[in-house]
XYZ file of C-alpha atoms in Angstrom:
745
model
C 64.548 129.683 103.779
C 61.380 127.505 103.855
C 59.002 130.464 105.593
C 60.273 132.749 102.779
C 59.691 130.491 99.941
C 56.096 129.298 100.562
C 54.481 132.864 101.008
C 56.291 133.870 97.865
C 54.894 130.896 95.934
C 51.500 131.772 97.212
C 51.592 135.392 96.271
C 52.405 134.159 92.668
C 49.384 131.819 92.765
C 46.956 134.682 93.784
C 48.382 136.978 91.031
C 48.252 134.652 88.112
C 44.368 134.631 87.662
C 44.782 138.450 86.562
C 46.847 137.350 83.585
C 44.807 137.130 80.383
C 45.084 135.058 77.029
C 48.551 133.456 75.977
C 50.429 135.427 78.499
C 48.372 134.011 81.060
C 48.605 130.453 79.948
C 52.234 130.945 79.329
C 52.883 132.106 82.960
C 50.838 129.203 84.309
C 52.661 126.604 82.542
C 55.908 128.200 83.705
C 54.437 128.412 87.309
C 53.673 124.813 87.095
C 57.011 123.807 86.117
C 58.323 126.076 89.038
C 56.061 124.266 91.741
C 57.059 120.906 90.317
C 60.667 121.886 90.362
C 60.428 123.032 93.882
C 58.612 120.175 95.280
C 61.151 117.855 93.641
C 63.853 119.979 95.774
C 61.925 119.747 99.017
C 61.470 115.800 98.379
C 65.309 115.747 97.639
C 65.814 117.715 100.889
C 64.191 114.963 102.772
C 66.346 112.198 101.325
C 69.411 114.207 101.469
C 72.426 112.179 100.211
C 75.686 111.828 102.238
C 79.226 112.627 101.236
C 81.149 111.235 103.993
C 82.564 114.352 105.632
C 80.842 113.811 108.724
C 82.808 110.503 109.353
C 81.596 108.297 112.089
C 80.081 111.487 113.637
C 76.850 111.447 111.600
C 74.405 111.307 114.368
C 72.042 109.907 112.145
C 68.354 109.551 113.536
C 67.655 106.689 115.527
C 64.647 104.354 114.815
C 61.524 105.821 116.154
C 60.960 103.813 119.285
C 64.617 103.924 119.869
C 64.687 107.673 119.521
C 61.563 107.952 121.843
C 63.445 105.929 124.387
C 66.836 107.990 124.350
C 64.841 111.325 124.307
C 63.331 110.089 127.711
C 66.954 109.694 129.209
C 68.538 112.809 127.681
C 65.863 115.533 128.851
C 68.276 117.780 130.360
C 72.025 118.788 130.118
C 73.321 119.889 133.572
C 76.850 120.929 132.481
C 78.567 124.092 133.338
C 81.185 124.839 130.784
C 83.823 127.388 132.133
C 86.374 126.137 129.644
C 86.706 125.677 125.976
C 87.010 121.991 126.472
C 84.021 121.803 128.586
C 82.111 123.965 126.064
C 83.488 121.824 122.982
C 81.767 118.615 125.111
C 78.713 120.444 125.953
C 78.164 121.312 122.178
C 78.862 117.883 121.312
C 76.377 116.463 123.469
C 73.585 118.678 122.360
C 74.552 118.379 118.748
C 74.744 114.524 119.059
C 71.491 113.840 121.120
C 69.630 116.458 118.765
C 70.643 114.299 115.612
C 69.819 110.959 117.271
C 66.698 111.736 118.710
C 65.365 115.012 117.069
C 65.371 116.989 120.256
C 68.511 118.540 122.027
C 68.329 118.387 125.956
C 67.538 121.423 127.726
C 70.479 123.389 129.213
C 69.866 123.495 132.885
C 71.782 124.329 136.177
C 70.153 121.729 138.162
C 68.144 118.215 138.022
C 64.805 118.772 137.916
C 63.265 115.909 136.026
C 64.098 112.237 135.127
C 66.487 111.861 132.106
C 68.852 114.584 132.897
C 72.644 114.244 131.860
C 75.039 115.634 134.288
C 78.579 116.141 133.013
C 81.680 117.770 134.318
C 84.297 117.539 136.835
C 84.164 117.934 140.719
C 85.631 121.407 140.296
C 83.380 122.374 137.085
C 80.226 121.043 138.397
C 78.310 121.278 141.749
C 76.256 118.694 141.120
C 79.067 116.261 140.023
C 80.948 117.246 143.387
C 77.652 116.308 145.213
C 77.711 112.755 144.012
C 81.130 111.998 145.858
C 82.113 109.738 143.084
C 85.562 108.080 143.243
C 87.523 108.934 140.319
C 90.985 108.559 141.663
C 91.767 105.480 139.498
C 90.617 107.344 136.121
C 93.948 109.367 135.762
C 94.124 112.446 133.851
C 92.238 111.441 130.787
C 89.843 108.616 131.964
C 86.125 109.106 132.761
C 83.236 107.311 134.293
C 79.417 107.027 133.012
C 77.026 106.094 135.339
C 73.260 105.736 136.058
C 72.527 107.674 139.196
C 69.911 109.624 141.115
C 69.896 113.316 141.856
C 67.208 114.707 143.939
C 64.960 111.736 143.520
C 65.524 111.834 139.848
C 67.087 109.277 137.417
C 70.131 110.644 135.690
C 73.223 109.714 133.654
C 76.763 111.331 134.966
C 79.602 111.658 133.020
C 82.399 112.481 135.150
C 86.314 112.845 134.984
C 89.199 114.229 136.980
C 89.924 116.813 134.046
C 87.954 118.588 131.336
C 89.464 116.431 128.559
C 88.070 113.310 130.288
C 84.787 114.755 130.201
C 85.098 115.527 126.433
C 86.084 111.796 126.126
C 83.245 110.628 128.144
C 80.895 112.685 126.290
C 81.877 110.878 122.872
C 81.786 107.595 124.710
C 78.311 108.231 125.717
C 77.215 109.486 122.235
C 78.892 106.140 120.812
C 76.545 104.070 122.971
C 73.502 105.922 121.657
C 74.800 105.732 117.919
C 75.331 101.930 118.142
C 71.822 101.238 120.045
C 73.196 100.353 123.361
C 71.085 100.273 126.519
C 71.804 103.154 128.743
C 69.521 102.467 131.704
C 71.794 100.873 133.930
C 75.430 102.365 132.999
C 78.591 101.707 134.992
C 81.559 102.482 132.529
C 85.070 103.255 133.612
C 87.534 104.007 130.920
C 91.320 105.175 130.976
C 93.835 105.207 128.098
C 96.223 102.339 128.265
C 98.583 104.249 126.243
C 99.915 107.823 127.001
C 100.829 109.309 123.580
C 98.343 108.477 120.879
C 99.470 110.293 117.785
C 98.853 110.971 114.274
C 101.949 111.299 111.872
C 101.029 113.496 108.933
C 103.504 113.203 106.010
C 102.621 116.391 104.845
C 104.715 118.820 103.078
C 104.742 122.554 103.106
C 103.455 122.714 99.500
C 100.378 120.852 100.061
C 101.667 117.439 98.736
C 101.263 114.530 100.836
C 103.855 111.820 100.831
C 102.068 108.591 100.317
C 98.783 110.361 100.562
C 95.793 109.308 98.499
C 93.006 111.711 99.686
C 93.895 114.781 98.006
C 96.104 117.775 99.266
C 97.190 118.311 102.664
C 94.454 119.784 104.705
C 96.883 122.277 106.428
C 96.738 125.347 104.144
C 99.983 126.921 105.359
C 99.323 129.786 102.837
C 96.345 131.160 104.713
C 97.524 130.332 108.094
C 97.570 131.848 110.628
C 94.931 134.302 109.660
C 92.310 132.071 108.389
C 91.417 129.054 110.208
C 89.393 126.668 108.171
C 86.418 124.975 110.150
C 87.527 121.620 108.902
C 90.426 122.136 111.453
C 87.775 122.015 114.148
C 86.023 118.992 112.589
C 89.513 117.345 112.523
C 89.940 117.830 116.184
C 86.451 116.518 116.949
C 87.063 113.258 114.888
C 90.161 112.765 116.808
C 88.978 113.519 120.287
C 86.182 111.174 119.640
C 88.714 108.338 119.170
C 90.814 109.409 122.196
C 93.644 110.611 119.892
C 95.624 113.392 121.858
C 98.695 114.423 119.496
C 99.460 115.336 115.982
C 102.567 115.633 113.853
C 101.757 118.160 111.532
C 104.679 117.818 109.118
C 106.529 114.906 106.969
C 109.202 113.012 108.601
C 111.430 113.689 105.702
C 111.286 117.108 107.211
C 111.777 120.724 105.751
C 113.508 122.954 108.230
C 111.563 125.998 107.263
C 108.888 124.299 109.846
C 110.941 125.537 112.525
C 111.438 129.364 111.246
C 109.213 131.941 113.071
C 106.847 132.264 110.043
C 105.765 128.609 110.141
C 106.019 128.499 113.903
C 103.348 130.969 114.167
C 101.068 129.223 111.756
C 101.673 126.020 113.911
C 100.702 128.171 116.938
C 97.317 128.985 115.213
C 96.491 125.228 114.666
C 97.508 124.492 118.126
C 94.982 126.951 119.622
C 92.003 125.266 117.448
C 93.262 121.805 118.687
C 93.859 122.599 122.395
C 90.237 122.476 123.376
C 90.148 118.732 122.093
C 93.019 117.878 124.187
C 95.425 117.453 121.049
C 99.041 118.598 121.430
C 101.004 119.773 117.997
C 104.291 118.205 117.462
C 106.741 118.938 114.417
C 109.043 116.637 112.472
C 112.520 118.214 112.926
C 115.232 118.140 110.453
C 118.343 117.153 112.065
C 120.419 119.581 109.757
C 118.183 122.505 110.782
C 120.881 124.351 112.646
C 122.984 124.515 109.480
C 120.026 125.388 107.153
C 117.939 127.951 108.987
C 120.442 128.762 111.939
C 123.659 129.685 110.098
C 126.027 127.039 111.687
C 128.517 125.250 109.976
C 127.583 121.770 111.687
C 124.728 119.971 112.967
C 127.068 117.770 115.164
C 124.820 116.900 118.280
C 128.293 117.196 120.526
C 129.145 120.625 119.494
C 128.019 123.159 122.058
C 126.716 125.887 119.474
C 124.426 123.231 117.803
C 122.979 122.198 121.537
C 122.626 125.749 122.522
C 120.598 126.486 119.067
C 118.290 123.500 119.848
C 117.856 124.748 123.316
C 117.049 128.235 121.968
C 114.632 126.771 119.360
C 112.891 124.983 121.896
C 112.397 127.854 124.085
C 111.090 129.789 121.269
C 108.419 127.167 120.482
C 107.289 127.053 123.869
C 106.708 130.721 124.327
C 104.424 130.616 121.258
C 102.904 126.922 122.177
C 103.025 126.306 125.908
C 101.753 122.712 125.323
C 103.806 122.063 122.490
C 104.137 118.109 122.190
C 107.898 117.724 120.974
C 109.858 116.441 117.961
C 109.544 113.285 115.775
C 112.725 112.701 114.161
C 113.895 110.606 110.981
C 117.518 110.450 110.986
C 120.081 108.648 108.728
C 117.488 106.838 106.906
C 116.665 107.145 103.366
C 119.270 110.123 102.748
C 118.015 112.161 105.834
C 120.547 113.836 107.858
C 121.320 112.606 111.200
C 124.213 112.166 113.834
C 125.793 109.567 112.081
C 127.109 111.940 109.524
C 129.267 113.194 112.208
C 130.263 109.897 113.640
C 127.839 110.185 116.325
C 124.953 107.741 117.420
C 121.126 107.856 117.755
C 121.814 108.266 121.477
C 123.797 111.623 120.827
C 121.302 112.781 118.483
C 118.122 111.823 120.366
C 119.365 112.784 123.816
C 120.535 116.428 122.608
C 117.088 117.166 121.502
C 115.433 115.663 124.598
C 117.684 117.910 126.677
C 116.447 120.843 124.930
C 112.841 119.712 125.333
C 112.875 118.521 128.837
C 112.553 121.593 130.798
C 109.137 122.068 128.860
C 107.787 118.765 129.393
C 108.352 117.707 125.502
C 109.044 114.261 124.144
C 111.395 113.167 121.352
C 109.783 110.316 119.058
C 113.129 109.047 117.413
C 112.230 106.621 114.593
C 113.976 103.355 114.366
C 113.303 103.182 110.708
C 116.984 103.313 109.545
C 119.237 101.460 106.955
C 122.776 102.428 106.418
C 124.241 104.057 103.122
C 126.259 100.738 102.787
C 124.002 97.808 101.077
C 123.129 95.584 104.202
C 123.293 91.887 104.205
C 119.416 91.878 105.170
C 117.628 95.078 105.537
C 115.527 93.499 107.855
C 118.130 93.321 110.430
C 119.297 96.929 110.419
C 117.077 98.518 113.363
C 117.795 95.748 115.625
C 121.577 95.915 115.096
C 121.797 99.674 115.342
C 119.435 100.221 118.236
C 119.868 97.231 120.743
C 123.187 98.230 121.759
C 121.803 101.578 123.075
C 119.099 100.328 125.259
C 118.867 102.098 128.417
C 120.911 104.894 127.352
C 118.366 107.379 125.896
C 116.915 110.116 128.250
C 113.673 109.552 129.922
C 111.754 111.893 127.447
C 112.791 109.837 124.534
C 110.647 107.100 122.847
C 111.970 104.873 120.111
C 109.199 104.691 117.546
C 109.518 101.390 115.688
C 107.476 100.337 112.901
C 105.115 97.056 113.380
C 107.463 94.835 111.073
C 111.104 95.048 110.328
C 111.009 95.997 106.720
C 108.347 98.659 105.749
C 104.499 98.350 106.166
C 104.141 95.364 104.135
C 100.713 93.586 103.810
C 102.094 91.153 106.003
C 105.149 91.068 108.318
C 106.458 89.339 111.187
C 106.416 91.527 114.223
C 109.478 93.757 114.721
C 112.303 91.995 116.531
C 113.075 95.300 118.532
C 109.746 94.709 120.435
C 110.709 93.008 123.777
C 114.530 93.376 122.975
C 115.039 96.790 124.542
C 113.479 96.447 128.234
C 115.110 99.374 129.526
C 113.941 102.088 126.727
C 110.221 102.768 126.024
C 109.114 101.677 122.581
C 106.266 103.331 120.406
C 104.645 101.320 117.994
C 104.099 102.853 114.601
C 101.389 101.762 112.220
C 100.518 102.889 108.794
C 96.882 103.960 108.212
C 97.444 105.182 104.736
C 97.590 102.308 102.628
C 101.065 102.667 100.780
C 101.712 99.062 100.118
C 97.961 97.918 100.210
C 96.006 99.337 97.289
C 96.021 103.231 98.042
C 92.419 104.594 98.551
C 90.723 102.473 95.950
C 91.142 98.975 97.577
C 88.944 98.150 100.447
C 91.381 96.619 102.878
C 90.329 97.082 106.666
C 93.707 97.264 108.599
C 92.266 96.167 112.067
C 93.278 92.523 111.794
C 96.926 93.758 110.712
C 97.024 95.940 113.775
C 95.267 93.137 115.974
C 98.034 90.636 114.564
C 100.981 92.849 115.760
C 99.479 93.651 119.018
C 98.848 89.960 119.894
C 102.313 88.749 118.710
C 104.104 87.195 121.481
C 107.611 88.209 121.820
C 108.499 85.804 124.544
C 110.807 88.303 126.129
C 109.622 87.557 129.628
C 108.282 84.074 128.801
C 104.795 83.264 127.213
C 102.364 86.251 127.106
C 104.985 88.945 126.562
C 102.972 90.410 123.854
C 103.675 93.471 121.702
C 100.909 94.869 123.303
C 102.273 94.874 126.595
C 105.558 96.047 125.385
C 103.967 99.178 124.088
C 101.412 99.796 126.811
C 104.283 99.765 129.301
C 102.996 96.907 131.208
C 105.794 94.500 130.436
C 108.595 96.605 131.574
C 106.860 99.076 133.986
C 107.428 102.062 131.609
C 105.086 105.376 132.298
C 106.044 107.007 128.877
C 104.246 104.951 126.457
C 102.974 105.621 122.868
C 101.217 104.518 119.691
C 101.772 106.527 116.071
C 99.838 106.063 113.027
C 100.745 107.482 109.692
C 97.743 109.507 108.688
C 95.407 108.820 105.675
C 93.688 112.136 105.806
C 93.691 114.676 103.108
C 91.383 117.377 101.661
C 89.186 115.167 99.861
C 85.650 115.799 101.170
C 85.464 112.371 102.774
C 88.865 112.907 104.187
C 90.580 109.480 103.651
C 90.315 109.119 99.832
C 87.562 106.442 100.200
C 84.423 105.939 102.549
C 86.010 102.533 103.787
C 89.480 103.941 104.593
C 87.831 106.096 107.292
C 87.517 103.066 109.101
C 91.672 102.673 109.400
C 91.533 105.983 110.980
C 88.887 104.931 113.275
C 90.227 101.605 114.244
C 93.900 103.020 114.955
C 92.513 105.633 117.457
C 90.241 103.003 119.208
C 93.250 100.502 119.758
C 95.672 103.411 120.572
C 93.252 104.217 123.519
C 93.085 100.463 124.407
C 95.072 97.923 122.630
C 93.127 95.001 123.837
C 90.251 95.985 121.851
C 89.279 93.486 118.876
C 89.194 94.562 115.345
C 85.737 92.837 114.859
C 84.266 94.786 117.700
C 85.694 98.127 116.446
C 84.398 97.290 112.925
C 81.093 96.753 114.097
C 80.874 100.065 116.101
C 82.352 101.879 112.824
C 79.764 100.374 110.631
C 76.900 101.114 112.843
C 77.949 104.665 113.163
C 79.052 105.230 109.614
C 76.314 103.404 107.443
C 73.400 102.004 109.433
C 72.752 100.453 112.700
C 70.408 98.021 110.647
C 71.859 94.468 111.298
C 71.155 93.802 107.732
C 73.833 96.023 106.730
C 76.206 95.884 109.648
C 76.478 91.827 109.604
C 77.567 91.492 105.797
C 79.696 94.786 106.040
C 81.651 93.581 108.842
C 82.467 90.297 107.222
C 83.403 91.853 104.272
C 85.920 94.345 106.252
C 87.333 91.393 108.320
C 88.517 89.359 105.214
C 89.572 92.034 103.217
C 93.141 92.457 104.595
C 94.092 88.603 103.897
C 92.409 88.734 100.580
C 94.921 91.739 99.853
C 97.797 89.589 101.249
C 96.481 86.767 98.921
C 96.511 88.854 95.784
C 99.583 90.712 96.517
C 102.149 89.007 98.539
C 100.984 85.464 99.668
C 103.034 83.122 101.886
C 105.334 85.777 103.231
C 106.283 87.357 99.879
C 106.988 91.006 100.320
C 108.072 94.256 98.758
C 106.605 93.131 95.362
C 105.262 96.433 94.570
C 106.244 99.107 91.502
C 109.363 100.713 91.850
C 108.930 104.266 93.775
C 105.151 104.774 93.796
C 104.285 101.196 94.861
C 101.422 101.055 92.746
C 100.686 97.752 91.171
C 102.846 94.483 90.976
C 106.456 94.696 90.154
C 108.166 91.432 91.269
C 110.616 91.831 88.331
C 112.126 95.163 89.644
C 115.720 95.272 89.837
C 118.808 97.529 89.499
C 118.780 101.078 90.464
C 120.651 103.019 93.503
C 119.919 100.344 96.182
C 119.390 96.714 95.855
C 117.357 96.759 98.966
C 114.811 98.982 96.988
C 114.046 96.372 94.559
C 111.833 93.405 94.388
C 114.361 90.683 93.491
C 116.416 91.515 96.592
C 113.587 90.035 98.829
C 111.865 87.076 96.858
C 115.140 85.353 95.760
C 113.172 83.491 93.001
C 115.338 81.116 90.930
C 114.943 77.811 89.469
C 115.157 75.930 92.469
C 112.603 77.821 94.686
C 111.714 81.182 96.064
C 111.855 83.162 99.230
C 114.399 84.969 101.672
C 116.521 82.599 103.792
C 116.775 84.264 107.105
C 117.005 81.201 109.019
C 120.597 79.908 110.379
C 121.618 79.058 107.076
C 121.148 82.258 105.698
C 121.060 85.862 107.142
C 120.162 84.472 110.463
C 117.750 87.228 111.103
C 115.477 84.865 113.319
C 118.360 85.068 115.961
C 117.043 88.539 116.627
C 113.841 87.007 118.139
C 113.812 85.332 121.504
C 114.533 81.623 121.368
C 110.893 80.416 121.083
C 110.100 82.692 118.367
C 113.593 81.967 116.630
C 113.006 78.198 116.691
C 109.470 78.374 115.202
C 110.477 80.984 112.376
C 113.752 79.365 111.628
C 112.413 75.730 111.046
C 110.769 75.493 107.794
C 108.432 72.743 108.972
C 107.302 74.795 112.090
C 107.135 78.407 110.515
C 103.219 79.483 110.076
C 102.763 79.381 106.341
C 101.973 83.048 106.091
C 105.590 83.720 106.908
C 107.035 80.809 105.157
C 108.691 82.770 102.212
C 109.706 85.780 104.760
C 112.238 83.168 106.447
C 113.003 80.554 104.095
C 113.989 79.885 100.245
C 111.725 77.105 99.721
C 111.854 74.531 96.570
C 108.804 74.985 94.239
C 107.609 71.515 94.889
C 107.714 71.930 98.795
C 104.633 70.219 100.345
C 102.082 72.472 102.041
C 99.423 71.858 104.610
C 96.928 71.959 101.899
C 98.507 68.851 100.207
C 99.528 70.800 97.222
C 102.952 71.721 96.250
C 104.361 75.207 96.866
C 103.959 76.399 93.331
C 100.128 75.327 93.291
C 99.687 76.760 96.579
C 100.957 80.087 95.276
C 98.794 80.464 92.363
C 95.688 79.157 94.444
C 96.363 81.983 97.071
C 96.382 84.671 94.162
C 93.300 83.301 92.996
C 91.543 83.066 96.427
C 92.476 86.866 96.839
C 90.916 87.726 93.634
C 87.552 85.773 94.334
C 87.314 87.362 97.685
C 87.035 90.929 96.248
C 84.460 89.410 93.659
C 82.723 88.457 96.652
C 82.786 91.637 98.234
C 81.352 93.223 95.027
C 78.262 91.158 95.211
C 77.768 91.762 98.869
C 78.007 95.337 98.643
C 75.820 95.433 95.355
C 72.977 93.575 97.412
C 73.073 96.568 99.928
C 72.053 99.148 97.614
C 68.635 99.629 99.071
C 70.167 100.192 102.607
C 73.048 102.473 101.795
C 72.572 106.082 100.362
C 73.198 106.241 96.495
C 76.295 108.740 96.444
C 78.108 106.645 99.174
C 77.082 103.233 97.627
C 78.030 104.172 94.085
C 81.516 105.251 95.045
C 82.333 102.256 97.109
C 80.827 100.101 94.027
C 83.277 101.832 91.606
C 86.201 101.362 93.893
C 85.468 97.704 94.267
C 85.467 97.580 90.606
C 88.842 98.927 90.344
C 90.013 96.719 93.268
C 88.776 93.492 91.251
C 90.439 94.542 88.183
C 93.637 95.350 89.811
C 93.468 92.467 92.179
C 93.418 90.268 88.715
C 96.468 92.378 87.242
C 98.417 91.500 90.440
C 97.502 87.857 90.190
C 98.141 87.429 86.320
C 101.710 89.644 86.367
C 102.905 87.770 89.382
C 102.026 84.416 88.008
C 103.480 85.191 84.755
C 106.834 86.370 86.255
C 107.166 83.580 88.776
C 106.271 80.876 86.103
C 109.412 81.889 84.343
C 111.177 80.280 87.437
C 108.953 77.681 88.666
C 108.432 76.157 84.927
C 105.326 74.370 86.007
C 101.962 74.198 84.510
C 99.092 76.054 86.333
C 96.822 74.140 88.894
C 93.823 72.480 87.095
C 91.157 74.989 86.445
C 93.277 77.990 86.705
C 93.342 80.283 83.556
C 96.572 81.590 82.511
C 97.204 85.365 82.731
C 95.558 87.679 80.185
C 98.798 88.961 78.842
C 102.273 87.950 78.183
C 104.972 89.036 80.899
C 106.388 91.664 78.635
C 103.127 93.560 78.795
C 103.119 93.868 82.561
C 106.603 94.733 82.717
C 106.070 97.573 80.236
C 103.614 99.317 82.187
C 104.506 102.780 83.537
C 102.823 104.909 86.115
C 104.830 108.073 86.565
C 101.915 109.951 87.832
C 101.066 107.641 90.313
C 99.908 109.490 93.466
C 101.725 109.733 96.775
C 105.352 109.081 95.613
C 107.983 110.482 97.968
C 109.693 113.877 96.582
């Protein structure tokens, strides 16, 4: 376009002198405006704004000295690409290096000068084979990145046992460049600690995303399989850059139509896009599908016709998609059909599906998020009660998928007591990336500290050090089949996740699924450098904002162990007064038990005794009101309003101060972000600033509404210096939000 524009403009300038009088003057004035406008456009191109679409794969130009240094270390790319996966890695390396240094490495068949990058497997690359590298410990997905000499020339090698390992190594190499790391003496060896690293999309076939806050589903089922949106490839690139190797395409509240031939062909098309990036597709299976699309009269898992139907369905799927991953199942939970409808057990249902998938190498991910039709004594106990008796009875291709906490993705929960309690059954940790209970997409809440907190929690199943991390990576009990699942926050919004900072939660999930021992802070530092700037003037304050943001949300929403206080159904905003309806355990009053004497759910030995589901050292700590960590005080105990806290304040005053602390933190984030305006592109800075404004307003709403409600029980004045709520309680109780996004259907 540039080469066509400038000659055309020059030709106009050459013609203009032939114009005479008013016509000529008018022409020249118009031409002057055209030139000025064009120059403004050219200037704008030089400072292109960003919209977030590129995520952490921006490959923004490095500082001049850094770019020159990296150019000298990436002069050639010696990488045969006989497979689609190696071709993807080859393209990514050239794209990334070109963006960062201004010059793509020259493709070459041999190393002929210093600075070559050699990539491949011993099978795909004669140069890699000639290096005789020891890759035995890397496994099927691991890789090494090393500084070597080839034919007397300094080079960098990215080697693996498989093509997908080379792809993962290529992304790691680019991450080093993006974060300004030295690459002069590399000796990196990485392998994933967890086998299945999967996203769960709660996407419906009509494009609606349950608990989604980033627009409609990215899967356009209407145009599939004939049109493959380029966005699908970018989705695969982003996931491969993190090592995510599986995706469940449809909602756990599944529609049986997903298993019909028409939709399986659409799934086949998506699988073809994802395959080069090492990503296998999975489907949520509706347990009653044999009745709804198979014409059977029952879905009883012990019925021979039902078992035959599932085997035939599995065979049909694998004929279309040979690397199909398997099924995710939500059964006998929130009204979903399941084996208990026929007097059968979770074992019967999961093993029936596992039997159908086993000949093809498929996996069943059977969710432990269950609660009975009858109102339980304590919903937090339900999963443990139902699943522990089945330990060791699941087939070896079944993973029991367990949420991080025993209730439902709350801002803070203790770790789920199932972790460590089923030593003969591999458990798959389920985390929520989308922020159903944490302010949707408009609140800046970095979930890395939440994930790290649960992974580091000590179950004491085999003594001190028996962390959840060791349970889910298989090292505690020696399981080979391991997994982590993340409920995706991805939608059709241009920036993918509904807000720029919510991209960080996708990123941190993927990095921790690859290696659960990484730190939330270290991952945040990577993400900021890759997403916004490698300038420490940006990185340091933004990382600090992120690291405190989750605690701030806990403070202004559910401090001191309170939980499930959100609005009914949509979970938007405060609703501690919610009561009534079809189930008591869908209300707030069920969980906080506030009365004139105090507040909190008694799960100690004098209450529901949920503490007994933990191993004795944990149970003793959680069950003792004097020893329980204050962040879980009201989760496990009903405590008097005047109970003395570690701060020296009584409980009521401490509760109010925690709410205020959360609001103050958001105010501080706004100030910090405002100060970064010169260092962040204007469009992204403006959206984040606007969302922080929303967050501060809603944090204040949470604080005021909660205090107004709980003060009716505490009947105590606010601590000195604390202002009363802006409105009376009746105002907050009357607020309605029938069109809040993401509610279940």
